[in-house]
Short mmCIF file of C-alpha atoms in Angstrom, two decimals:
data_model
loop_
_atom_site.label_atom_id
_atom_site.label_comp_id
_atom_site.label_asym_id
_atom_site.label_seq_id
_atom_site.Cartn_x
_atom_site.Cartn_y
_atom_site.Cartn_z
CA UNK A 4 -58.14 64.61 -66.15
CA UNK A 5 -55.43 62.18 -67.16
CA UNK A 6 -54.00 64.68 -69.60
CA UNK A 7 -53.82 67.35 -66.80
CA UNK A 8 -52.03 64.79 -64.65
CA UNK A 9 -49.66 63.97 -67.35
CA UNK A 10 -48.87 67.68 -67.93
CA UNK A 11 -48.12 67.98 -64.15
CA UNK A 12 -45.74 65.09 -64.24
CA UNK A 13 -44.00 66.32 -67.30
CA UNK A 14 -43.69 69.80 -65.89
CA UNK A 15 -42.31 68.68 -62.53
CA UNK A 16 -39.90 66.12 -63.93
CA UNK A 17 -38.48 68.69 -66.32
CA UNK A 18 -38.04 71.12 -63.44
CA UNK A 19 -36.24 68.39 -61.40
CA UNK A 20 -34.07 67.56 -64.29
CA UNK A 21 -33.04 71.17 -64.63
CA UNK A 22 -32.30 71.43 -60.87
CA UNK A 23 -30.09 68.33 -60.89
CA UNK A 24 -27.68 70.12 -63.27
CA UNK A 25 -27.91 73.60 -61.47
CA UNK A 26 -24.46 74.31 -59.91
CA UNK A 27 -26.10 76.04 -57.00
CA UNK A 28 -28.10 72.87 -56.18
CA UNK A 29 -25.19 70.56 -56.71
CA UNK A 30 -23.29 72.77 -54.17
CA UNK A 31 -25.82 72.26 -51.56
CA UNK A 32 -25.50 68.62 -50.73
CA UNK A 33 -28.64 68.35 -48.64
CA UNK A 34 -30.78 70.01 -51.33
CA UNK A 35 -29.11 68.00 -54.13
CA UNK A 36 -29.93 64.74 -52.27
CA UNK A 37 -33.55 65.63 -51.65
CA UNK A 38 -34.05 66.63 -55.27
CA UNK A 39 -32.36 63.46 -56.37
CA UNK A 40 -34.72 61.33 -54.25
CA UNK A 41 -37.75 63.21 -55.72
CA UNK A 42 -36.47 62.75 -59.25
CA UNK A 43 -35.98 58.90 -58.64
CA UNK A 44 -39.47 58.64 -57.13
CA UNK A 45 -40.96 60.59 -60.20
CA UNK A 46 -38.97 58.97 -62.77
CA UNK A 47 -41.30 55.88 -63.17
CA UNK A 48 -44.33 58.27 -63.61
CA UNK A 49 -42.52 60.29 -66.16
CA UNK A 50 -41.84 57.21 -68.28
CA UNK A 51 -45.48 56.27 -68.03
CA UNK A 52 -46.42 59.85 -69.25
CA UNK A 53 -44.06 59.67 -72.03
CA UNK A 54 -45.67 56.25 -73.12
CA UNK A 55 -49.17 57.76 -72.69
CA UNK A 56 -48.16 60.68 -75.22
CA UNK A 57 -47.15 58.07 -77.63
CA UNK A 58 -50.27 56.05 -77.31
CA UNK A 59 -52.40 59.02 -77.80
CA UNK A 60 -50.49 59.94 -81.02
CA UNK A 61 -50.92 56.34 -82.20
CA UNK A 62 -54.65 56.47 -81.52
CA UNK A 63 -55.10 59.95 -83.21
CA UNK A 64 -53.04 58.89 -86.29
CA UNK A 65 -54.89 55.60 -86.74
CA UNK A 66 -58.22 57.46 -86.42
CA UNK A 67 -57.19 60.12 -88.93
CA UNK A 68 -56.09 57.43 -91.45
CA UNK A 69 -59.44 55.59 -91.02
CA UNK A 70 -61.43 58.66 -91.40
CA UNK A 71 -59.63 59.48 -94.69
CA UNK A 72 -59.47 56.08 -96.24
CA UNK A 73 -62.46 54.20 -94.95
CA UNK A 74 -62.33 50.71 -93.32
CA UNK A 75 -58.76 49.01 -92.92
CA UNK A 76 -58.51 45.99 -90.72
CA UNK A 77 -54.77 46.76 -89.81
CA UNK A 78 -55.65 50.36 -88.90
CA UNK A 79 -58.69 49.33 -86.92
CA UNK A 80 -56.55 46.84 -84.95
CA UNK A 81 -53.89 49.51 -84.40
CA UNK A 82 -56.54 51.89 -83.13
CA UNK A 83 -58.02 49.21 -80.72
CA UNK A 84 -54.49 48.43 -79.52
CA UNK A 85 -53.66 52.07 -78.82
CA UNK A 86 -56.91 52.72 -77.00
CA UNK A 87 -56.47 49.56 -74.79
CA UNK A 88 -53.10 50.65 -73.93
CA UNK A 89 -54.24 54.10 -72.97
CA UNK A 90 -56.81 52.53 -70.54
CA UNK A 91 -53.94 50.48 -68.93
CA UNK A 92 -51.74 53.70 -68.70
CA UNK A 93 -54.59 55.71 -67.22
CA UNK A 94 -54.80 53.34 -64.21
CA UNK A 95 -50.90 52.99 -64.04
CA UNK A 96 -50.50 56.66 -63.94
CA UNK A 97 -53.04 57.18 -61.11
CA UNK A 98 -51.44 54.49 -59.13
CA UNK A 99 -47.94 55.96 -59.75
CA UNK A 100 -49.16 59.24 -58.40
CA UNK A 101 -50.97 57.94 -55.22
CA UNK A 102 -49.53 60.01 -52.36
CA UNK A 103 -46.60 58.06 -50.76
CA UNK A 104 -46.28 57.20 -47.18
CA UNK A 105 -44.01 60.01 -45.66
CA UNK A 106 -42.00 57.34 -43.93
CA UNK A 107 -41.10 55.39 -46.92
CA UNK A 108 -37.68 56.88 -47.24
CA UNK A 109 -36.71 56.26 -43.66
CA UNK A 110 -34.39 53.67 -42.30
CA UNK A 111 -36.12 50.98 -40.19
CA UNK A 112 -35.59 49.00 -36.91
CA UNK A 113 -37.02 45.50 -37.12
CA UNK A 114 -37.65 43.57 -34.08
CA UNK A 115 -38.33 39.77 -34.36
CA UNK A 116 -39.54 37.61 -31.41
CA UNK A 117 -40.63 33.90 -31.15
CA UNK A 118 -44.38 33.65 -30.66
CA UNK A 119 -46.47 30.47 -30.17
CA UNK A 120 -44.58 27.17 -30.15
CA UNK A 121 -41.93 27.30 -27.59
CA UNK A 122 -38.30 26.35 -28.62
CA UNK A 123 -39.36 25.74 -32.30
CA UNK A 124 -40.74 29.34 -32.31
CA UNK A 125 -37.53 30.74 -31.02
CA UNK A 126 -35.66 28.67 -33.89
CA UNK A 127 -38.15 30.20 -36.34
CA UNK A 128 -37.43 33.69 -35.19
CA UNK A 129 -33.81 33.06 -36.07
CA UNK A 130 -34.92 31.87 -39.69
CA UNK A 131 -36.96 35.06 -40.10
CA UNK A 132 -33.98 37.14 -38.98
CA UNK A 133 -31.72 35.48 -41.58
CA UNK A 134 -34.41 35.66 -44.23
CA UNK A 135 -34.97 39.52 -43.66
CA UNK A 136 -31.27 40.37 -43.53
CA UNK A 137 -30.85 38.45 -46.86
CA UNK A 138 -33.74 40.30 -48.31
CA UNK A 139 -31.98 43.60 -47.35
CA UNK A 140 -28.78 42.60 -48.99
CA UNK A 141 -30.64 41.73 -52.21
CA UNK A 142 -32.12 45.09 -52.15
CA UNK A 143 -28.77 46.77 -51.67
CA UNK A 144 -29.67 48.04 -48.19
CA UNK A 145 -27.24 47.84 -45.14
CA UNK A 146 -28.12 46.00 -41.94
CA UNK A 147 -26.94 46.65 -38.52
CA UNK A 148 -27.45 44.04 -35.70
CA UNK A 149 -28.65 45.68 -32.36
CA UNK A 150 -29.62 42.53 -30.29
CA UNK A 151 -29.48 38.87 -31.12
CA UNK A 152 -30.22 35.50 -29.21
CA UNK A 153 -32.67 33.05 -27.73
CA UNK A 154 -35.71 33.99 -30.12
CA UNK A 155 -35.32 37.77 -29.98
CA UNK A 156 -33.58 39.67 -32.56
CA UNK A 157 -33.33 43.60 -33.11
CA UNK A 158 -31.57 45.08 -36.19
CA UNK A 159 -31.71 48.18 -38.23
CA UNK A 160 -31.97 48.40 -42.06
CA UNK A 161 -30.44 51.37 -43.77
CA UNK A 162 -30.72 52.86 -47.19
CA UNK A 163 -33.19 54.81 -49.41
CA UNK A 164 -36.68 53.39 -49.28
CA UNK A 165 -35.87 50.87 -46.40
CA UNK A 166 -39.23 51.39 -44.81
CA UNK A 167 -41.04 51.22 -48.13
CA UNK A 168 -39.55 47.69 -48.56
CA UNK A 169 -39.97 46.31 -45.12
CA UNK A 170 -43.15 47.77 -43.86
CA UNK A 171 -45.03 44.82 -45.31
CA UNK A 172 -43.13 42.37 -43.26
CA UNK A 173 -44.88 43.49 -39.91
CA UNK A 174 -46.99 40.92 -38.32
CA UNK A 175 -47.17 37.19 -37.42
CA UNK A 176 -45.28 34.75 -39.62
CA UNK A 177 -46.50 31.24 -39.13
CA UNK A 178 -44.36 27.99 -40.08
CA UNK A 179 -45.62 24.59 -40.54
CA UNK A 180 -42.76 21.97 -40.24
CA UNK A 181 -41.23 19.01 -38.57
CA UNK A 182 -39.15 20.38 -35.81
CA UNK A 183 -35.62 18.91 -35.36
CA UNK A 184 -36.61 17.75 -31.93
CA UNK A 185 -39.61 15.87 -33.16
CA UNK A 186 -38.71 12.11 -33.24
CA UNK A 187 -42.01 10.89 -34.88
CA UNK A 188 -42.15 13.14 -37.82
CA UNK A 189 -45.19 15.16 -36.80
CA UNK A 190 -45.71 18.65 -38.32
CA UNK A 191 -45.89 21.35 -35.84
CA UNK A 192 -47.29 24.92 -36.35
CA UNK A 193 -45.55 27.78 -34.61
CA UNK A 194 -45.09 31.56 -35.20
CA UNK A 195 -42.55 34.41 -35.07
CA UNK A 196 -43.75 38.09 -34.81
CA UNK A 197 -41.96 40.90 -36.68
CA UNK A 198 -42.34 44.64 -35.88
CA UNK A 199 -41.11 47.17 -38.31
CA UNK A 200 -40.56 50.65 -37.01
CA UNK A 201 -39.60 53.69 -39.09
CA UNK A 202 -36.28 54.93 -37.32
CA UNK A 203 -36.86 58.31 -35.75
CA UNK A 204 -34.40 61.05 -35.45
CA UNK A 205 -34.00 63.51 -32.54
CA UNK A 206 -36.09 65.96 -34.62
CA UNK A 207 -38.90 63.43 -35.01
CA UNK A 208 -39.33 62.66 -31.34
CA UNK A 209 -38.57 64.79 -28.34
CA UNK A 210 -37.74 62.80 -25.33
CA UNK A 211 -37.37 64.58 -22.15
CA UNK A 212 -34.57 63.24 -20.03
CA UNK A 213 -36.66 63.57 -16.91
CA UNK A 214 -39.02 60.86 -18.29
CA UNK A 215 -36.40 58.31 -18.55
CA UNK A 216 -35.30 55.77 -15.85
CA UNK A 217 -32.02 54.30 -16.90
CA UNK A 218 -30.74 51.15 -15.17
CA UNK A 219 -27.31 49.28 -15.63
CA UNK A 220 -26.65 45.87 -14.85
CA UNK A 221 -24.25 43.01 -15.73
CA UNK A 222 -24.71 41.21 -19.13
CA UNK A 223 -25.66 37.59 -19.37
CA UNK A 224 -25.43 35.06 -21.92
CA UNK A 225 -23.47 35.21 -25.12
CA UNK A 226 -21.48 38.58 -25.27
CA UNK A 227 -17.97 39.10 -25.10
CA UNK A 228 -15.10 39.06 -22.43
CA UNK A 229 -17.04 41.64 -20.28
CA UNK A 230 -20.06 39.53 -19.73
CA UNK A 231 -20.72 39.08 -16.07
CA UNK A 232 -17.65 41.36 -15.33
CA UNK A 233 -18.91 44.87 -15.86
CA UNK A 234 -22.22 46.70 -15.55
CA UNK A 235 -22.35 47.22 -19.18
CA UNK A 236 -26.13 46.11 -19.95
CA UNK A 237 -28.55 49.09 -20.02
CA UNK A 238 -32.30 49.16 -19.46
CA UNK A 239 -34.18 52.27 -20.49
CA UNK A 240 -37.71 52.95 -19.20
CA UNK A 241 -39.81 55.68 -20.76
CA UNK A 242 -42.08 56.45 -17.86
CA UNK A 243 -44.89 58.28 -19.44
CA UNK A 244 -45.50 55.46 -22.06
CA UNK A 245 -44.21 52.44 -20.08
CA UNK A 246 -42.02 51.30 -22.87
CA UNK A 247 -38.80 49.40 -21.77
CA UNK A 248 -35.82 48.86 -24.00
CA UNK A 249 -32.84 46.66 -22.89
CA UNK A 250 -29.49 46.26 -24.63
CA UNK A 251 -26.62 44.15 -23.54
CA UNK A 252 -24.74 42.95 -26.73
CA UNK A 253 -21.92 45.70 -26.79
CA UNK A 254 -19.19 45.70 -24.26
CA UNK A 255 -19.57 49.49 -23.62
CA UNK A 256 -22.47 50.75 -21.50
CA UNK A 257 -22.45 53.96 -23.67
CA UNK A 258 -22.92 51.89 -26.82
CA UNK A 259 -25.64 49.80 -25.40
CA UNK A 260 -27.31 53.12 -24.17
CA UNK A 261 -27.15 54.64 -27.73
CA UNK A 262 -28.69 51.58 -29.26
CA UNK A 263 -31.53 51.42 -26.62
CA UNK A 264 -32.33 55.06 -27.33
CA UNK A 265 -32.47 54.46 -31.04
CA UNK A 266 -35.02 51.65 -30.41
CA UNK A 267 -36.94 53.82 -28.00
CA UNK A 268 -37.29 56.74 -30.24
CA UNK A 269 -38.50 54.35 -33.09
CA UNK A 270 -41.12 52.82 -30.71
CA UNK A 271 -42.33 56.27 -29.77
CA UNK A 272 -42.47 57.67 -33.19
CA UNK A 273 -44.35 54.69 -34.39
CA UNK A 274 -46.78 55.16 -31.41
CA UNK A 275 -47.30 58.78 -32.35
CA UNK A 276 -47.98 57.89 -35.95
CA UNK A 277 -50.54 55.38 -34.86
CA UNK A 278 -52.41 58.04 -32.77
CA UNK A 279 -52.36 60.68 -35.45
CA UNK A 280 -53.15 58.38 -38.52
CA UNK A 281 -55.15 55.48 -36.89
CA UNK A 282 -56.58 54.67 -40.34
CA UNK A 283 -53.37 54.41 -42.13
CA UNK A 284 -50.70 53.38 -39.69
CA UNK A 285 -51.36 50.38 -37.37
CA UNK A 286 -49.73 50.66 -34.09
CA UNK A 287 -47.11 48.10 -32.87
CA UNK A 288 -49.50 45.91 -30.95
CA UNK A 289 -51.81 45.55 -34.09
CA UNK A 290 -48.86 44.80 -36.20
CA UNK A 291 -47.47 42.24 -33.86
CA UNK A 292 -50.66 40.84 -32.30
CA UNK A 293 -50.34 38.21 -29.67
CA UNK A 294 -48.33 35.92 -31.73
CA UNK A 295 -51.13 33.34 -31.63
CA UNK A 296 -51.11 30.78 -34.61
CA UNK A 297 -54.51 32.11 -35.92
CA UNK A 298 -52.96 35.67 -36.31
CA UNK A 299 -50.87 35.43 -39.42
CA UNK A 300 -49.98 37.57 -42.40
CA UNK A 301 -48.05 34.73 -44.10
CA UNK A 302 -47.63 30.90 -43.84
CA UNK A 303 -44.50 29.06 -44.72
CA UNK A 304 -45.36 25.34 -45.28
CA UNK A 305 -42.31 23.14 -45.48
CA UNK A 306 -43.88 19.84 -46.54
CA UNK A 307 -45.42 21.42 -49.55
CA UNK A 308 -42.53 24.01 -50.13
CA UNK A 309 -44.99 26.83 -50.41
CA UNK A 310 -45.38 30.31 -48.98
CA UNK A 311 -48.80 32.09 -48.83
CA UNK A 312 -49.35 35.85 -48.05
CA UNK A 313 -52.91 35.96 -46.67
CA UNK A 314 -53.39 39.68 -47.24
CA UNK A 315 -53.19 39.47 -50.92
CA UNK A 316 -53.77 35.77 -51.37
CA UNK A 317 -50.62 35.15 -53.04
CA UNK A 318 -48.86 31.80 -53.02
CA UNK A 319 -45.55 30.82 -54.42
CA UNK A 320 -43.99 27.32 -54.56
CA UNK A 321 -40.47 28.26 -54.04
CA UNK A 322 -39.93 28.04 -50.16
CA UNK A 323 -36.20 27.79 -50.41
CA UNK A 324 -35.78 31.04 -52.44
CA UNK A 325 -38.05 32.96 -50.11
CA UNK A 326 -36.05 31.85 -47.09
CA UNK A 327 -32.98 33.00 -48.73
CA UNK A 328 -34.45 36.53 -49.01
CA UNK A 329 -36.54 36.27 -52.20
CA UNK A 330 -39.41 38.26 -51.09
CA UNK A 331 -39.79 40.58 -54.11
CA UNK A 332 -43.04 39.14 -55.44
CA UNK A 333 -44.68 39.55 -52.14
CA UNK A 334 -43.45 43.19 -51.76
CA UNK A 335 -44.59 44.13 -55.33
CA UNK A 336 -48.12 42.53 -54.87
CA UNK A 337 -48.49 44.21 -51.38
CA UNK A 338 -47.43 47.44 -52.73
CA UNK A 339 -49.65 47.41 -55.51
CA UNK A 340 -52.59 46.49 -53.23
CA UNK A 341 -51.65 49.45 -50.98
CA UNK A 342 -51.78 51.82 -53.84
CA UNK A 343 -55.05 50.73 -55.12
CA UNK A 344 -56.67 50.87 -51.80
CA UNK A 345 -55.27 54.45 -51.31
CA UNK A 346 -56.44 55.34 -54.84
CA UNK A 347 -59.95 54.04 -54.04
CA UNK A 348 -59.94 56.11 -50.87
CA UNK A 349 -58.94 59.27 -52.66
CA UNK A 350 -61.58 58.67 -55.24
CA UNK A 351 -64.25 58.29 -52.56
CA UNK A 352 -63.25 61.77 -51.16
CA UNK A 353 -63.87 63.54 -54.42
#
């Protein structure tokens, strides 16, 4: 079975390599980009397949020499090592070829809100916003602020694989620390909620203009010179779903409307995914929950300088680095856990 999988990987990777140098493919920018993405996705599996071939040859060679010359401790050790490596590579190859989430390559829209904890929760939402934008920078992804202020932040993350990186951040993030407003040094627990939505294009979600109610009003709070002077803020209500999106950060009514429509499309797309794939894609309410302290995916403990992800039981004692966007260890662990669960689900169907 593994040899058949290795054959498939090698054959497909060779074909993609050939197409990457095909003048007709190069001339078609969209096709070249699609092939390039698939090539990059398959490249790690192709390297594993190459290593698997070497391990098979090493094991066969060691066995042949043992058969010819009798017992030899070094050859026996070589054979044992090659067989052990083959077992590791078997699992690694299966994990590498687990069917990917079709949304993994999409850009994302991230919504952060202060949860339980009042003013401290709003401050924590700002810290989460900073942490996640820093993480995007570390991963070479671009960010675009859509809305910011008073415990509510909405921004887009753009780049290949944005959703594959940030989908694990959706949920309730709990913080335990002494608030700046606490005079007696008592530790408070508060939360911030994060929703991660794959950004939908027009072709992904059809929105009937007749289903929209669009209201304009004057901006309030931080903004620009047009705050409280022009009706530039926009509120878009999708009547069938009841989803409401408001935007006011831009001075132009048109710009605010465009941003609101992007967020609306993302929410509707995520809602449709949840209905179609309830077992694989949690809807936005399940992702965010109520913001209650008991509903958490991760806890950030300031006194002990530790961060614990409760989904994979991973704890790191480097809080400062995590808050500066050092989330790679959590993403890697959660990605590996997701692949193993998908692999187990696939195996149970066969």
